[in-house]
Amino acid sequence: MDPEILVENVLNAITAGITIGCIYGLMCIGLGLIFGIMRIVNFAQGELLMLGMFTSFYLVSEGRILAFLGPYWGPFIGAMCAAPAVFAGGAILHRFLISRVSGLRTVGSLDEGHFGQLVVTLGISLILQNGGQILFGSTPVAVRTPLSSQAFQIGPLYQGATVFLNKAKLVAFFVAILTAVILYVVLEYTRLGKALRAAADNPTAATYMGIDVDRAYRIAFGLGSGITAVAGGLMATYISFGPFVGFDYVIIMYSGVVLGGMGSIFGAFWGGVTVGFVQQFSALVLPPQLQNAAIFVVFLMIVLLRPQGLFGRSAERA
Amino acid sequence: MRQGAGPHLRRHLGVLAVVSLVYLLAALFVKNSYYQLIMTLVPVWALFGVSWNILSGYGGQLSFGHASFFGIGAYTVTLAMVYWGLTPLLGIPLGMLLGGLAAILIGLPTFRLRGHYFALSMLAYPLAILYVMQYLGFQEVSMPMYREHALLYMEFADPRAYTLIAVLLLIGGVVVSLVIENSRFGLALLAIRQNELAAEAAGINARLWKMRSLIVSGMLGALVGGFYARVLLVVTPESVFGMLVSAQAVVVTLFGGVASVWGPVIGAAILVPLAETLQAELGQYLPGIQGVVYGIAIIAVMLLSPDGLFWTVRDRLLRREAPHGVSEVTGAVPDAGARSDGWSLAPAPLPATARRSGPLLQVDRLSRSFGGLRAVSEVSFEIAEGEILGIIGPNGAGKTTLFNVLNGVLTADEGSARLDGQPMLGKKTYEVCRMGVGRTFQVVRSFPRLPVLDNVIVGAYGAGMSDRDAIARATQALRQVGLHGRATVAAGQLTNKQLRLMELARALAGNPRLLLLDETLAGLGREECDDVLAVLARLRAQGMTICIIEHTMHAMMRLADRFVVLDHGRVLATGLPRAVVEDDAVIEAYLGKKWLARREA
């Protein structure tokens, strides 16, 4: 590879890494709430992402309710609108299914209910994927915005190397940051946020303090679902997707959350950014089909090479 | 093979023979080729479930990526045929070989993980392979036809031949599974599943047994995959490495009954025809209906009968005929001692080297920190042969941590510990157990589903005994603690005192030279406490060396020969019980300075 092409590719990988990474970061925050903080193993998180994409798609496509917003504003407002819709879906899932295998019911059980959670969320994942195929069809779709084919051109910077900033990704990047900041403020400074954190930290103690832990968990699960859905809606502006798209991302999300350290919202975000970077840089050396395989390898490396932070409570009292 | 497993096994084999014959007879009359395919797929997915069950059911290592092995089998058979013209008769065994190899490669790193991390990582393997297959251009590979050597290449004009082979393969798989279930292999897996730490402390090398189960499971998985490819004649990465393949194994087994040979068979017999029929009837309007049905099925099972149909139905039936069932099982207790009074039995034979003059356990300046907290700090003490040493101290004094370091659950930062001159530190938990250190836990770690006798046998197997010896030793250990009357009851039904005694018996079954007892009296009433103390006293009379952690001072005063008092990880005092109790530092640690001042005043 010529040095100038190399420089250009690296610079572009960095910018793409930052923009896509932050969107991944938002996606990981959703799982960070559910898995990192509440310790619920949610296998269906990828499907929540998929639901976010389709919600946005069905809101803003031609002839739909939000079509009047136009192709510039619409897709991003649609992505934001996915949050309440999927929040409600997540809360309902939690109310009827997840709560039966998590939270207070499994405190103190041998594996903290993880077996049940894995199985139930695997079931949910199967239903949403295949049900999605029935409802949405299997042909890949995309949320169209002219922005996805436009780019800011920066440079030439160095030896003629030019950086292209995709406008859709750039706007998505800002929306992702905004959403993350709003969530942070809610969790850190509101009464609701405090109740959620208390319930997650020690459900039994929180109950004694008069917190409705079931409700807190339901809200937190809904928030986690909604946040990931926003990320899905944002990604829908620059990728095409079908009902099985969630699968490729569920591993990315777990990589990010684990990498960032369990139980930290910030950590999940940075974990997602890191994984985004790794993915963009792997694109420099790997053919497209192997990039997805690379993500799985990265996930395995993360869980294998950093076991200390990963076993959760492996230092159990004997 | 465990004693008493014979008739049990024969009954299972009888059922297997009858079911297979009936199934094959039914298959004879199926004319529609689509239904013939379903008749073949039922045993195929049942066998895949059996394969998954060995690792994830018995062993409890939940795998969401069993498609790795299935796909490896399928692609091996197909590619070997395409490129080398190799018959599936050889291709399938080759696939099994590669499946076993893949199991080793996957298991080596992945068994470092536990619980949900293990499950998620297992998921990553088939998906990574899937993309690699796409990259390599094996998007869709069809099997070539060899009309002139049809039989050699397993090309049968009559699809019912595949059903026959599938059923034969399933029988093979069920037999393998039955043999495992009724041997120490199965007992080790069940013990690991129910409580890995307790299994390790009882001398079971958990990593090794898990690896063995993964290898067996992987080979069976590759066998099914290879055969499946032969039946369908075409493989694609999605159809053999895809998520739905892994899910099939999980779903049929969970639905039918986890950790039971019949679970996957029952699950496949119900779900496969249901899902396939729906797919055929409604597939064009509702593509993916199969996945939806599977999803609903496992959610329903998880919420309504978490162990699957087989166990729920069995528990119902057993409850109905409970009086009969119990008396029947009690009769089957192997009576090794044949003496009514267990206490007159000789103590467990100690190794010849056991009788010496020096201390049995020698702990020297042992330290262990968690971050900034020194949980155990330069602790030194000795235990003489035949002595009962009480380790006392307030909460958080580092008593349990000390035990955990001694038996290899935790590593030490500094210091040494020697059992009869042999270094103990740096060894795995099961290795320490095999050196002759038995251990009980503060919170009883039993295997609740297993009968009491099996719980104790785990300890004897851990010490590497043969089946016959293990059963005899376990029965003897139960007598030693006075629990022999409850040998066939599931451990989950015992009272707290009985559980404590059972855990003691499990530790005794490994013929230990030293017992580490962690708060054996915790949560017991006065009388129960006395009963357990009597058992411990008798063990000492038989020459057992015991190191016991305890809070209850009055009990310890009667039992222990010497005390070691720990506080904030340090040895505060050592000596005879009376002297230690009068020690000012000890009183201060337990009751505070005020109390000390009042006493002195």
Short mmCIF file of N, CA, C and O in Angstrom, two decimals, chain B residues 54 76 129 189 231 234 249 289 350 380 438-439 506 517-518 522 539 579:
data_model
loop_
_atom_site.label_atom_id
_atom_site.label_comp_id
_atom_site.label_asym_id
_atom_site.label_seq_id
_atom_site.Cartn_x
_atom_site.Cartn_y
_atom_site.Cartn_z
N ILE B 54 -25.11 -33.89 27.45
CA ILE B 54 -23.96 -34.43 28.17
C ILE B 54 -23.12 -33.29 28.74
O ILE B 54 -22.69 -33.34 29.88
N THR B 76 -17.29 -31.47 7.17
CA THR B 76 -16.26 -32.47 6.93
C THR B 76 -16.77 -33.53 5.97
O THR B 76 -16.11 -33.87 4.98
N ILE B 129 -16.97 -19.21 12.91
CA ILE B 129 -16.72 -20.20 11.84
C ILE B 129 -17.63 -19.93 10.66
O ILE B 129 -17.23 -20.06 9.50
N LEU B 189 -20.01 -35.07 36.89
CA LEU B 189 -20.64 -33.96 36.16
C LEU B 189 -21.80 -33.37 36.96
O LEU B 189 -21.93 -32.15 37.07
N VAL B 231 -28.26 -36.59 4.80
CA VAL B 231 -29.70 -36.68 4.55
C VAL B 231 -30.17 -35.53 3.66
O VAL B 231 -30.93 -35.73 2.73
N VAL B 234 -27.09 -31.10 1.04
CA VAL B 234 -26.52 -29.78 0.76
C VAL B 234 -26.28 -29.08 2.10
O VAL B 234 -27.06 -29.23 3.04
N ALA B 249 -30.77 -27.84 19.78
CA ALA B 249 -30.28 -28.72 20.84
C ALA B 249 -30.76 -28.23 22.21
O ALA B 249 -31.25 -29.02 23.03
N ILE B 289 -41.89 -19.37 11.38
CA ILE B 289 -42.83 -19.81 12.41
C ILE B 289 -42.16 -20.85 13.31
O ILE B 289 -42.42 -20.94 14.51
N LEU B 350 -5.49 -45.14 57.75
CA LEU B 350 -4.63 -44.01 57.45
C LEU B 350 -3.41 -44.51 56.70
O LEU B 350 -2.99 -45.65 56.87
N SER B 380 0.79 -18.14 61.68
CA SER B 380 1.56 -19.37 61.87
C SER B 380 0.91 -20.20 62.96
O SER B 380 0.46 -19.66 63.97
N GLY B 438 -9.71 -32.98 54.02
CA GLY B 438 -11.15 -32.89 53.79
C GLY B 438 -11.65 -31.54 54.24
O GLY B 438 -11.07 -30.93 55.14
N ARG B 439 -12.74 -31.07 53.64
CA ARG B 439 -13.18 -29.72 53.96
C ARG B 439 -14.70 -29.66 53.99
O ARG B 439 -15.36 -30.24 53.12
N ARG B 506 -19.07 -36.68 53.62
CA ARG B 506 -18.45 -36.54 52.30
C ARG B 506 -16.95 -36.27 52.44
O ARG B 506 -16.13 -36.83 51.72
N LEU B 517 -13.01 -27.98 59.17
CA LEU B 517 -14.45 -27.80 59.33
C LEU B 517 -14.75 -26.32 59.53
O LEU B 517 -14.26 -25.71 60.47
N ASP B 518 -15.57 -25.77 58.64
CA ASP B 518 -15.88 -24.35 58.70
C ASP B 518 -17.25 -24.13 59.33
O ASP B 518 -18.27 -24.35 58.68
N ALA B 522 -22.81 -23.92 62.95
CA ALA B 522 -23.58 -22.70 62.70
C ALA B 522 -25.06 -23.02 62.47
O ALA B 522 -25.40 -23.94 61.73
N LEU B 539 -14.95 -39.06 66.29
CA LEU B 539 -13.96 -39.07 65.22
C LEU B 539 -12.56 -38.90 65.79
O LEU B 539 -11.61 -39.56 65.37
N ALA B 579 -6.69 -20.88 79.06
CA ALA B 579 -5.76 -19.76 79.06
C ALA B 579 -6.16 -18.71 78.03
O ALA B 579 -6.13 -17.51 78.29
#
